[in-house]
GROMACS .gro file of C-alpha atoms in nm:
model
  493
    1GLY     CA    1  -0.407   3.039   3.588
    2LYS     CA    2  -0.687   3.167   3.370
    3ILE     CA    3  -0.750   3.003   3.036
    4ASN     CA    4  -0.766   3.252   2.752
    5LYS     CA    5  -1.047   3.159   2.523
    6ASN     CA    6  -1.008   3.280   2.166
    7LYS     CA    7  -1.314   3.450   2.029
    8ILE     CA    8  -1.475   3.260   1.747
    9LYS     CA    9  -1.628   3.479   1.481
   10LYS     CA   10  -1.951   3.319   1.371
   11LYS     CA   11  -2.053   3.364   1.009
   12TYR     CA   12  -2.402   3.490   0.943
   13THR     CA   13  -2.577   3.592   0.627
   14GLU     CA   14  -2.773   3.900   0.528
   15GLU     CA   15  -3.090   3.692   0.567
   16ASP     CA   16  -2.989   3.597   0.923
   17LEU     CA   17  -2.934   3.963   1.009
   18GLN     CA   18  -3.270   4.076   0.869
   19ASN     CA   19  -3.453   3.793   1.051
   20ALA     CA   20  -3.274   3.889   1.372
   21LEU     CA   21  -3.376   4.256   1.337
   22SER     CA   22  -3.734   4.148   1.272
   23ALA     CA   23  -3.727   3.932   1.586
   24LEU     CA   24  -3.604   4.228   1.792
   25ASN     CA   25  -3.893   4.436   1.660
   26THR     CA   26  -4.134   4.177   1.801
   27GLY     CA   27  -3.997   4.237   2.150
   28GLN     CA   28  -3.745   3.953   2.189
   29THR     CA   29  -3.432   4.030   2.392
   30TYR     CA   30  -3.087   4.089   2.247
   31LYS     CA   31  -2.952   3.782   2.427
   32ILE     CA   32  -3.213   3.544   2.285
   33VAL     CA   33  -3.184   3.681   1.931
   34SER     CA   34  -2.803   3.682   1.948
   35GLU     CA   35  -2.790   3.316   2.046
   36ALA     CA   36  -3.055   3.218   1.791
   37TYR     CA   37  -2.885   3.377   1.490
   38GLY     CA   38  -2.518   3.379   1.596
   39ILE     CA   39  -2.490   3.759   1.577
   40PRO     CA   40  -2.307   3.955   1.850
   41LYS     CA   41  -2.533   4.157   2.083
   42THR     CA   42  -2.326   4.473   2.023
   43THR     CA   43  -2.380   4.440   1.649
   44LEU     CA   44  -2.756   4.407   1.698
   45PHE     CA   45  -2.762   4.703   1.934
   46GLU     CA   46  -2.570   4.928   1.694
   47LYS     CA   47  -2.793   4.839   1.400
   48THR     CA   48  -3.122   4.881   1.586
   49ASN     CA   49  -3.021   5.215   1.736
   50GLY     CA   50  -2.887   5.377   1.419
   51PHE     CA   51  -2.516   5.356   1.499
   52SER     CA   52  -2.454   5.149   1.182
   53ARG     CA   53  -2.648   5.050   0.873
   54PRO     CA   54  -2.906   4.771   0.916
   55THR     CA   55  -2.718   4.548   0.673
   56ILE     CA   56  -2.393   4.352   0.661
   57ILE     CA   57  -2.095   4.583   0.623
   58ARG     CA   58  -1.825   4.388   0.447
   59LYS     CA   59  -1.463   4.434   0.540
   60GLY     CA   60  -1.225   4.606   0.307
   61PRO     CA   61  -1.257   4.914   0.085
   62PRO     CA   62  -1.574   4.954  -0.121
   63SER     CA   63  -1.567   4.782  -0.457
   64ILE     CA   64  -1.499   5.003  -0.757
   65LEU     CA   65  -1.669   4.739  -0.973
   66GLY     CA   66  -1.997   4.768  -0.788
   67GLU     CA   67  -2.177   4.518  -0.566
   68GLN     CA   68  -2.374   4.356  -0.848
   69THR     CA   69  -2.060   4.294  -1.056
   70GLU     CA   70  -1.876   4.146  -0.760
   71LEU     CA   71  -2.174   3.927  -0.679
   72LYS     CA   72  -2.163   3.798  -1.036
   73LEU     CA   73  -1.794   3.715  -0.992
   74VAL     CA   74  -1.861   3.534  -0.664
   75ASN     CA   75  -2.143   3.327  -0.813
   76TRP     CA   76  -1.923   3.234  -1.110
   77ILE     CA   77  -1.639   3.124  -0.879
   78LEU     CA   78  -1.875   2.905  -0.678
   79TYR     CA   79  -2.036   2.769  -0.997
   80MET     CA   80  -1.700   2.667  -1.145
   81GLY     CA   81  -1.582   2.515  -0.818
   82GLU     CA   82  -1.889   2.291  -0.795
   83ARG     CA   83  -1.801   2.153  -1.140
   84GLY     CA   84  -1.445   2.063  -1.054
   85LEU     CA   85  -1.296   2.368  -1.229
   86PRO     CA   86  -1.170   2.586  -0.941
   87VAL     CA   87  -1.098   2.947  -1.034
   88SER     CA   88  -0.743   3.066  -0.974
   89LYS     CA   89  -0.623   3.415  -0.890
   90VAL     CA   90  -0.498   3.460  -1.248
   91GLN     CA   91  -0.836   3.357  -1.389
   92LEU     CA   92  -1.012   3.606  -1.165
   93MET     CA   93  -0.778   3.887  -1.270
   94ASP     CA   94  -0.828   3.798  -1.639
   95SER     CA   95  -1.205   3.802  -1.593
   96VAL     CA   96  -1.205   4.143  -1.425
   97GLN     CA   97  -0.977   4.283  -1.696
   98LEU     CA   98  -1.210   4.161  -1.971
   99LEU     CA   99  -1.512   4.285  -1.778
  100ILE     CA  100  -1.372   4.636  -1.744
  101LYS     CA  101  -1.279   4.653  -2.112
  102ALA     CA  102  -1.620   4.521  -2.218
  103THR     CA  103  -1.813   4.772  -2.005
  104LYS     CA  104  -1.566   5.052  -2.093
  105LYS     CA  105  -1.534   5.160  -1.732
  106ASN     CA  106  -1.303   5.454  -1.688
  107GLN     CA  107  -1.107   5.329  -1.390
  108PRO     CA  108  -0.763   5.488  -1.365
  109VAL     CA  109  -0.700   5.281  -1.052
  110PHE     CA  110  -0.602   4.971  -1.253
  111THR     CA  111  -0.299   4.968  -1.479
  112ASN     CA  112  -0.399   4.834  -1.822
  113SER     CA  113  -0.748   4.775  -1.677
  114ARG     CA  114  -0.608   4.484  -1.476
  115PRO     CA  115  -0.648   4.471  -1.094
  116GLY     CA  116  -0.348   4.404  -0.874
  117ARG     CA  117  -0.262   4.243  -0.543
  118ARG     CA  118  -0.435   4.503  -0.327
  119TRP     CA  119  -0.765   4.472  -0.511
  120TYR     CA  120  -0.746   4.094  -0.481
  121GLN     CA  121  -0.688   4.113  -0.105
  122SER     CA  122  -0.975   4.359  -0.064
  123PHE     CA  123  -1.202   4.137  -0.275
  124ARG     CA  124  -1.121   3.844  -0.046
  125SER     CA  125  -1.196   4.055   0.260
  126ARG     CA  126  -1.532   4.164   0.121
  127HIS     CA  127  -1.628   3.805   0.044
  128PRO     CA  128  -1.529   3.578   0.332
  129GLU     CA  129  -1.746   3.302   0.184
  130LEU     CA  130  -1.465   3.243  -0.064
  131CYS     CA  131  -1.184   3.036   0.078
  132GLU     CA  132  -0.857   3.044  -0.112
  133ARG     CA  133  -0.697   2.705  -0.123
  134LEU     CA  134  -0.472   2.512  -0.353
  135SER     CA  135  -0.665   2.294  -0.595
  136GLN     CA  136  -0.642   1.944  -0.461
  137ASN     CA  137  -0.425   1.734  -0.688
  138MET     CA  138  -0.535   1.398  -0.548
  139LEU     CA  139  -0.204   1.281  -0.693
  140SER     CA  140  -0.379   1.272  -1.028
  141THR     CA  141  -0.070   1.319  -1.239
  142ARG     CA  142  -0.073   1.159  -1.580
  143TYR     CA  143   0.132   0.877  -1.426
  144SER     CA  144  -0.116   0.784  -1.155
  145ILE     CA  145  -0.460   0.813  -1.317
  146THR     CA  146  -0.641   0.484  -1.352
  147GLU     CA  147  -0.870   0.324  -1.605
  148GLU     CA  148  -1.150   0.341  -1.348
  149GLN     CA  149  -1.113   0.718  -1.325
  150ILE     CA  150  -1.127   0.760  -1.702
  151ARG     CA  151  -1.434   0.537  -1.727
  152GLY     CA  152  -1.592   0.734  -1.444
  153TRP     CA  153  -1.540   1.055  -1.641
  154PHE     CA  154  -1.707   0.894  -1.942
  155ASP     CA  155  -2.007   0.791  -1.729
  156ARG     CA  156  -2.054   1.138  -1.578
  157THR     CA  157  -2.007   1.316  -1.910
  158LYS     CA  158  -2.245   1.079  -2.086
  159SER     CA  159  -2.518   1.156  -1.832
  160TYR     CA  160  -2.464   1.528  -1.883
  161LEU     CA  161  -2.467   1.501  -2.263
  162GLN     CA  162  -2.787   1.297  -2.247
  163SER     CA  163  -2.950   1.560  -2.027
  164ARG     CA  164  -2.859   1.825  -2.288
  165LYS     CA  165  -2.955   1.600  -2.583
  166LEU     CA  166  -2.599   1.618  -2.716
  167LEU     CA  167  -2.493   1.255  -2.700
  168ASP     CA  168  -2.557   1.152  -3.060
  169ILE     CA  169  -2.507   1.477  -3.249
  170HIS     CA  170  -2.336   1.504  -3.589
  171PRO     CA  171  -1.952   1.487  -3.584
  172SER     CA  172  -1.933   1.836  -3.735
  173ARG     CA  173  -2.064   1.973  -3.402
  174ILE     CA  174  -1.795   1.811  -3.185
  175PHE     CA  175  -1.470   2.009  -3.148
  176ASN     CA  176  -1.139   1.996  -2.965
  177CYS     CA  177  -0.881   2.271  -2.937
  178ASP     CA  178  -0.531   2.286  -2.794
  179GLU     CA  179  -0.208   2.480  -2.833
  180SER     CA  180   0.140   2.359  -2.918
  181ALA     CA  181   0.483   2.520  -2.957
  182PHE     CA  182   0.694   2.516  -3.274
  183ARG     CA  183   1.062   2.597  -3.285
  184LEU     CA  184   1.172   2.836  -3.557
  185CYS     CA  185   1.473   2.613  -3.622
  186PRO     CA  186   1.369   2.256  -3.535
  187GLN     CA  187   1.631   1.995  -3.452
  188GLY     CA  188   1.663   1.635  -3.551
  189ASN     CA  189   1.691   1.658  -3.930
  190ALA     CA  190   1.924   1.418  -4.109
  191VAL     CA  191   2.181   1.592  -4.332
  192LEU     CA  192   2.441   1.500  -4.592
  193ALA     CA  193   2.807   1.569  -4.511
  194LYS     CA  194   3.158   1.474  -4.610
  195GLN     CA  195   3.240   1.113  -4.529
  196GLY     CA  196   3.432   1.083  -4.204
  197GLN     CA  197   3.324   1.420  -4.070
  198ARG     CA  198   3.200   1.354  -3.716
  199SER     CA  199   3.054   1.687  -3.609
  200ILE     CA  200   2.798   1.863  -3.825
  201TYR     CA  201   2.692   2.211  -3.712
  202ASN     CA  202   2.388   2.407  -3.814
  203PHE     CA  203   2.455   2.769  -3.720
  204VAL     CA  204   2.142   2.958  -3.617
  205GLN     CA  205   2.062   3.303  -3.487
  206ASN     CA  206   1.952   3.349  -3.127
  207ASP     CA  207   1.594   3.432  -3.223
  208GLU     CA  208   1.574   3.109  -3.425
  209LYS     CA  209   1.599   2.920  -3.097
  210GLU     CA  210   1.265   3.066  -2.994
  211CYS     CA  211   0.934   2.884  -2.996
  212VAL     CA  212   0.609   3.021  -3.135
  213THR     CA  213   0.281   2.890  -3.000
  214ALA     CA  214  -0.022   2.817  -3.217
  215LEU     CA  215  -0.376   2.724  -3.116
  216PHE     CA  216  -0.545   2.457  -3.330
  217CYS     CA  217  -0.906   2.345  -3.338
  218GLY     CA  218  -1.085   2.080  -3.542
  219ASN     CA  219  -1.400   1.872  -3.538
  220ALA     CA  220  -1.481   1.503  -3.562
  221ALA     CA  221  -1.597   1.544  -3.922
  222GLY     CA  222  -1.243   1.625  -4.034
  223GLN     CA  223  -1.268   2.004  -4.058
  224ILE     CA  224  -0.981   2.217  -3.927
  225LEU     CA  225  -1.011   2.584  -3.834
  226GLU     CA  226  -0.754   2.847  -3.923
  227PRO     CA  227  -0.502   2.846  -3.633
  228MET     CA  228  -0.431   3.135  -3.401
  229VAL     CA  229  -0.061   3.222  -3.364
  230MET     CA  230   0.057   3.380  -3.038
  231PHE     CA  231   0.340   3.635  -3.014
  232ASN     CA  232   0.514   3.800  -2.721
  233TYR     CA  233   0.465   4.152  -2.853
  234ALA     CA  234   0.311   4.452  -2.682
  235ARG     CA  235   0.189   4.560  -3.027
  236ILE     CA  236   0.167   4.333  -3.331
  237PRO     CA  237   0.417   4.448  -3.600
  238ALA     CA  238   0.270   4.535  -3.938
  239SER     CA  239   0.491   4.271  -4.107
  240VAL     CA  240   0.335   3.994  -3.895
  241ALA     CA  241  -0.018   4.094  -3.995
  242LYS     CA  242   0.085   4.132  -4.360
  243LEU     CA  243   0.246   3.789  -4.397
  244MET     CA  244  -0.004   3.593  -4.189
  245PRO     CA  245  -0.227   3.366  -4.403
  246PRO     CA  246  -0.583   3.490  -4.461
  247LYS     CA  247  -0.831   3.433  -4.175
  248TRP     CA  248  -0.556   3.309  -3.942
  249GLY     CA  249  -0.573   3.457  -3.595
  250ILE     CA  250  -0.301   3.667  -3.433
  251GLY     CA  251  -0.276   3.684  -3.056
  252ARG     CA  252  -0.036   3.850  -2.819
  253SER     CA  253   0.059   3.816  -2.455
  254GLU     CA  254   0.352   3.905  -2.235
  255ASN     CA  255   0.524   3.568  -2.277
  256GLY     CA  256   0.367   3.448  -2.601
  257TRP     CA  257   0.147   3.186  -2.434
  258MET     CA  258  -0.230   3.160  -2.445
  259THR     CA  259  -0.407   3.357  -2.170
  260GLY     CA  260  -0.768   3.391  -2.064
  261VAL     CA  261  -0.794   3.715  -2.260
  262SER     CA  262  -0.647   3.574  -2.581
  263PHE     CA  263  -0.852   3.255  -2.558
  264TYR     CA  264  -1.170   3.457  -2.520
  265GLU     CA  265  -1.070   3.661  -2.825
  266TRP     CA  266  -1.013   3.340  -3.022
  267THR     CA  267  -1.353   3.204  -2.920
  268ALA     CA  268  -1.539   3.524  -3.003
  269ASN     CA  269  -1.349   3.637  -3.313
  270ILE     CA  270  -1.236   3.313  -3.480
  271PHE     CA  271  -1.421   3.007  -3.350
  272TYR     CA  272  -1.776   3.145  -3.340
  273PRO     CA  273  -1.757   3.327  -3.679
  274TRP     CA  274  -1.615   3.007  -3.833
  275LEU     CA  275  -1.918   2.814  -3.706
  276LEU     CA  276  -2.150   3.068  -3.867
  277ARG     CA  277  -1.963   3.069  -4.200
  278HIS     CA  278  -1.977   2.690  -4.225
  279ASN     CA  279  -2.344   2.667  -4.119
  280ILE     CA  280  -2.266   2.443  -3.821
  281GLU     CA  281  -2.578   2.354  -3.626
  282PHE     CA  282  -2.594   2.472  -3.264
  283PRO     CA  283  -2.535   2.383  -2.988
  284VAL     CA  284  -2.181   2.255  -3.038
  285ILE     CA  285  -1.942   2.078  -2.801
  286LEU     CA  286  -1.591   2.212  -2.739
  287TYR     CA  287  -1.364   1.976  -2.545
  288LEU     CA  288  -1.084   2.152  -2.356
  289ASP     CA  289  -0.800   2.030  -2.140
  290GLY     CA  290  -0.934   2.251  -1.860
  291HIS     CA  291  -0.624   2.465  -1.830
  292VAL     CA  292  -0.686   2.746  -1.584
  293SER     CA  293  -0.576   3.018  -1.823
  294HIS     CA  294  -0.862   2.937  -2.060
  295LEU     CA  295  -1.164   2.960  -1.835
  296THR     CA  296  -1.290   3.310  -1.752
  297LEU     CA  297  -1.623   3.459  -1.656
  298GLU     CA  298  -1.654   3.631  -1.993
  299LEU     CA  299  -1.585   3.305  -2.177
  300SER     CA  300  -1.853   3.124  -1.974
  301ASP     CA  301  -2.108   3.399  -2.043
  302PHE     CA  302  -2.024   3.414  -2.414
  303CYS     CA  303  -2.045   3.038  -2.465
  304ARG     CA  304  -2.373   3.014  -2.274
  305GLU     CA  305  -2.521   3.289  -2.492
  306LYS     CA  306  -2.395   3.135  -2.820
  307ASN     CA  307  -2.483   2.772  -2.739
  308ILE     CA  308  -2.122   2.655  -2.717
  309GLU     CA  309  -2.102   2.374  -2.463
  310ILE     CA  310  -1.755   2.365  -2.305
  311ILE     CA  311  -1.659   2.030  -2.152
  312ALA     CA  312  -1.334   1.986  -1.960
  313LEU     CA  313  -1.146   1.662  -2.017
  314TYR     CA  314  -1.042   1.457  -1.717
  315PRO     CA  315  -0.741   1.625  -1.549
  316ASN     CA  316  -0.395   1.523  -1.674
  317SER     CA  317  -0.537   1.277  -1.926
  318THR     CA  318  -0.485   1.468  -2.250
  319HIS     CA  319  -0.246   1.197  -2.373
  320ILE     CA  320  -0.548   0.965  -2.359
  321LEU     CA  321  -0.855   1.182  -2.423
  322GLN     CA  322  -0.746   1.482  -2.630
  323PRO     CA  323  -0.767   1.416  -3.007
  324LEU     CA  324  -0.510   1.681  -3.102
  325ASP     CA  325  -0.257   1.544  -2.854
  326VAL     CA  326  -0.319   1.182  -2.947
  327ALA     CA  327  -0.306   1.195  -3.327
  328VAL     CA  328  -0.242   1.544  -3.464
  329PHE     CA  329   0.057   1.725  -3.316
  330HIS     CA  330   0.312   1.448  -3.367
  331PRO     CA  331   0.259   1.413  -3.746
  332LEU     CA  332   0.222   1.790  -3.780
  333LYS     CA  333   0.559   1.854  -3.612
  334THR     CA  334   0.718   1.582  -3.822
  335ILE     CA  335   0.607   1.769  -4.132
  336TRP     CA  336   0.719   2.099  -3.973
  337ARG     CA  337   1.071   1.961  -3.932
  338ARG     CA  338   1.065   1.881  -4.304
  339VAL     CA  339   0.918   2.203  -4.447
  340VAL     CA  340   1.147   2.437  -4.251
  341PRO     CA  341   1.473   2.322  -4.416
  342GLU     CA  342   1.291   2.305  -4.750
  343TRP     CA  343   1.189   2.669  -4.714
  344ARG     CA  344   1.541   2.774  -4.611
  345LEU     CA  345   1.686   2.588  -4.908
  346GLU     CA  346   1.451   2.773  -5.142
  347HIS     CA  347   1.561   3.105  -4.990
  348ASN     CA  348   1.938   3.052  -4.995
  349GLY     CA  349   1.961   2.957  -4.628
  350GLU     CA  350   1.776   3.267  -4.508
  351ARG     CA  351   1.687   3.249  -4.140
  352ILE     CA  352   1.322   3.231  -4.044
  353ARG     CA  353   1.177   3.542  -3.887
  354LYS     CA  354   0.875   3.542  -3.662
  355ASP     CA  355   0.666   3.728  -3.917
  356GLN     CA  356   0.730   3.442  -4.164
  357PHE     CA  357   0.619   3.174  -3.920
  358GLY     CA  358   0.254   3.169  -4.025
  359MET     CA  359   0.308   3.117  -4.396
  360ILE     CA  360   0.560   2.836  -4.333
  361LEU     CA  361   0.331   2.667  -4.080
  362LYS     CA  362   0.056   2.680  -4.344
  363ARG     CA  363   0.276   2.463  -4.567
  364ALA     CA  364   0.286   2.200  -4.295
  365CYS     CA  365  -0.089   2.228  -4.231
  366ASP     CA  366  -0.167   2.192  -4.603
  367ALA     CA  367   0.030   1.866  -4.610
  368MET     CA  368  -0.188   1.713  -4.335
  369LYS     CA  369  -0.473   1.480  -4.432
  370TRP     CA  370  -0.722   1.639  -4.194
  371ASP     CA  371  -1.028   1.461  -4.334
  372THR     CA  372  -0.893   1.125  -4.217
  373ILE     CA  373  -0.666   1.221  -3.924
  374LEU     CA  374  -0.925   1.415  -3.724
  375PRO     CA  375  -1.210   1.159  -3.738
  376ASN     CA  376  -0.966   0.883  -3.641
  377ALA     CA  377  -0.834   1.102  -3.354
  378PHE     CA  378  -1.181   1.157  -3.209
  379LYS     CA  379  -1.259   0.787  -3.246
  380ALA     CA  380  -0.934   0.681  -3.075
  381THR     CA  381  -1.010   0.903  -2.776
  382GLY     CA  382  -1.368   0.783  -2.741
  383LEU     CA  383  -1.518   1.129  -2.799
  384CYS     CA  384  -1.695   1.050  -3.129
  385PRO     CA  385  -1.868   0.815  -3.112
  386PHE     CA  386  -1.880   0.882  -2.738
  387THR     CA  387  -1.776   0.560  -2.570
  388PRO     CA  388  -1.491   0.455  -2.340
  389GLU     CA  389  -1.448   0.147  -2.558
  390GLY     CA  390  -1.288   0.367  -2.820
  391VAL     CA  391  -0.988   0.417  -2.590
  392ASN     CA  392  -0.710   0.159  -2.607
  393PHE     CA  393  -0.678   0.111  -2.231
  394LYS     CA  394  -0.428  -0.174  -2.274
  395LYS     CA  395  -0.188   0.072  -2.435
  396HIS     CA  396  -0.210   0.326  -2.153
  397PHE     CA  397  -0.261   0.092  -1.857
  398LYS     CA  398  -0.044  -0.212  -1.910
  399GLU     CA  399  -0.160  -0.515  -1.715
  400SER     CA  400   0.076  -0.755  -1.542
  401THR     CA  401   0.020  -1.125  -1.491
  402SER     CA  402  -0.019  -1.262  -1.139
  403HIS     CA  403   0.322  -1.434  -1.138
  404THR     CA  404   0.486  -1.106  -1.240
  405ILE     CA  405   0.325  -0.934  -0.944
  406GLU     CA  406   0.461  -1.190  -0.702
  407ALA     CA  407   0.805  -1.215  -0.862
  408PHE     CA  408   0.870  -0.847  -0.927
  409PRO     CA  409   0.651  -0.637  -0.699
  410VAL     CA  410   0.686  -0.261  -0.736
  411PRO     CA  411   0.635  -0.118  -0.388
  412ALA     CA  412   0.373   0.154  -0.381
  413VAL     CA  413   0.593   0.355  -0.147
  414GLU     CA  414   0.877   0.358  -0.402
  415ARG     CA  415   0.635   0.457  -0.676
  416ASN     CA  416   0.492   0.736  -0.466
  417VAL     CA  417   0.843   0.865  -0.395
  418ASP     CA  418   0.900   0.921  -0.768
  419MET     CA  419   0.566   1.094  -0.811
  420CYS     CA  420   0.619   1.311  -0.504
  421LEU     CA  421   0.967   1.402  -0.629
  422LEU     CA  422   0.820   1.505  -0.965
  423GLU     CA  423   0.553   1.716  -0.796
  424SER     CA  424   0.813   1.874  -0.567
  425VAL     CA  425   1.036   1.968  -0.862
  426GLU     CA  426   0.743   2.104  -1.065
  427SER     CA  427   0.624   2.315  -0.771
  428ASN     CA  428   0.959   2.497  -0.778
  429ILE     CA  429   0.959   2.567  -1.153
  430LYS     CA  430   0.798   2.886  -1.277
  431GLU     CA  431   0.458   2.822  -1.432
  432ASP     CA  432   0.544   2.958  -1.777
  433ILE     CA  433   0.870   2.757  -1.793
  434LEU     CA  434   0.693   2.438  -1.683
  435ARG     CA  435   0.433   2.489  -1.954
  436GLU     CA  436   0.713   2.512  -2.210
  437PHE     CA  437   0.859   2.187  -2.076
  438LYS     CA  438   0.527   2.004  -2.109
  439LEU     CA  439   0.477   2.121  -2.468
  440VAL     CA  440   0.796   1.949  -2.585
  441ALA     CA  441   0.723   1.611  -2.743
  442ASP     CA  442   0.884   1.301  -2.593
  443ASP     CA  443   1.110   1.252  -2.895
  444GLU     CA  444   1.225   1.616  -2.913
  445GLU     CA  445   1.523   1.792  -2.766
  446TRP     CA  446   1.475   2.108  -2.558
  447PRO     CA  447   1.400   2.382  -2.814
  448GLY     CA  448   1.392   2.684  -2.585
  449ASP     CA  449   1.631   2.905  -2.391
  450VAL     CA  450   1.970   2.734  -2.349
  451SER     CA  451   1.984   2.845  -1.984
  452HIS     CA  452   1.683   2.619  -1.910
  453LYS     CA  453   1.821   2.305  -2.080
  454SER     CA  454   1.979   2.153  -1.767
  455LEU     CA  455   1.661   2.202  -1.568
  456PHE     CA  456   1.458   2.054  -1.854
  457ASP     CA  457   1.684   1.747  -1.869
  458VAL     CA  458   1.644   1.688  -1.493
  459TRP     CA  459   1.267   1.735  -1.512
  460ARG     CA  460   1.236   1.498  -1.810
  461SER     CA  461   1.449   1.234  -1.636
  462ILE     CA  462   1.229   1.239  -1.323
  463LYS     CA  463   0.916   1.241  -1.536
  464SER     CA  464   1.042   0.941  -1.734
  465LYS     CA  465   1.111   0.741  -1.418
  466SER     CA  466   0.764   0.816  -1.286
  467SER     CA  467   0.613   0.708  -1.617
  468VAL     CA  468   0.805   0.381  -1.618
  469ARG     CA  469   0.691   0.300  -1.265
  470SER     CA  470   0.332   0.373  -1.358
  471GLU     CA  471   0.348   0.140  -1.659
  472THR     CA  472   0.512  -0.144  -1.466
  473ALA     CA  473   0.282  -0.115  -1.163
  474PRO     CA  474   0.000  -0.373  -1.178
  475SER     CA  475  -0.357  -0.251  -1.184
  476SER     CA  476  -0.476  -0.538  -0.968
  477ALA     CA  477  -0.334  -0.800  -0.738
  478THR     CA  478  -0.395  -1.162  -0.658
  479SER     CA  479  -0.603  -1.275  -0.365
  480THR     CA  480  -0.284  -1.304  -0.160
  481GLY     CA  481  -0.198  -0.938  -0.213
  482GLN     CA  482  -0.508  -0.738  -0.118
  483GLU     CA  483  -0.303  -0.464   0.043
  484ARG     CA  484  -0.093  -0.432  -0.270
  485LYS     CA  485  -0.410  -0.412  -0.477
  486ALA     CA  486  -0.529  -0.110  -0.281
  487ASN     CA  487  -0.196   0.064  -0.330
  488PHE     CA  488  -0.183   0.010  -0.705
  489SER     CA  489  -0.549   0.057  -0.792
  490HIS     CA  490  -0.593   0.380  -0.598
  491PRO     CA  491  -0.258   0.559  -0.575
  492GLU     CA  492  -0.436   0.886  -0.499
  493LYS     CA  493  -0.546   0.747  -0.164
   0.00000   0.00000   0.00000
């Protein structure tokens, strides 16, 4: 029988088309030009005889943003992808929303100035050069990253900082920011009770089980910015604004977590003005964990214009490289667990409302010794001074002796099973819930919605097993175990 050959659509650029039309004008045949530039003969015929425009007609409805704006979006997506920061659908939507609000376009097509699924599909159709794909994990969970990968990040970042003359700048110009969740009624406080009484109950209201997220930022010189507190309100209540400490930021989003829009607002309205007020020399460095919700087109443009150099930390290594994670949030939450019951005692056991959160968190912040904690945090993560030798690799990547490897080998297959199980479970958990899980400290109980506690316990158990296997797996093998060495040294392969 006949073999059906599927037609292959060849991609060609606007430049190819114009060169092809020029070649036809010199007298070359359609067949020769079609084969030379990979453009169908019918397309060339239609464009040379006026049946269609002599330019590439992109699929999909025309863009309501305009060709130049969409081209800017495309270039930004490609730019970020080349730097290992692939743009997600949510990031793109956030960027368009900010762009529309900034240009004050009157577009009734978008609800709340935010494009939807149909616009996204049309955008993809108009720009086939963009290929949607899942960001490759390379199995780089926090349990499988290696010392070599971290050192490699230091080498690449050092070269970039040297090229920008930012390697040996003053500590006051080196910043890190991150968000963390605080429970309105934290658990784990020791209490006094009648001798022999086994069960002690602390009755709380439902809203006291909620978490409130705050964004913190500090520099290597020991200076801390006023935090930005996030709320899940459509409109900020007047009581929240009234009780919030002076110069503290107030953000809002649908679920109370940081979004691209709110992070841009923090950068433009809190971070940059703070730099000006404190006469910080530009350019400055802002280290981020690279979370997709933070990076938008508007943020990139703003930071480029204001000489704010954003540098993404190595993926899933914040427990090693992020100063706030390494040395700030644990002592801050310890103090938080102390000041909350103190405040309630002073107010006759009154429950804590969301609008009171800021002033109580300020008590905890005022008790922190920022001028010593922050410089030590940046030093311990190797960010200031910038050197991988500042990182305690022995703490994060425990080495095993050769006899331990031979006596108690941990099969790479078994280790990969745990990591794959963790990834499988996380892929089936909603993104906002998983973010809440990851913000809970290792020594804390689940502080959120009671209906999620069982899922959290399962997730933490699997995560713990993966962590244990990573710590017990040797980073190198003896000469008799070369195959094992490959498995342990490069689990991502």
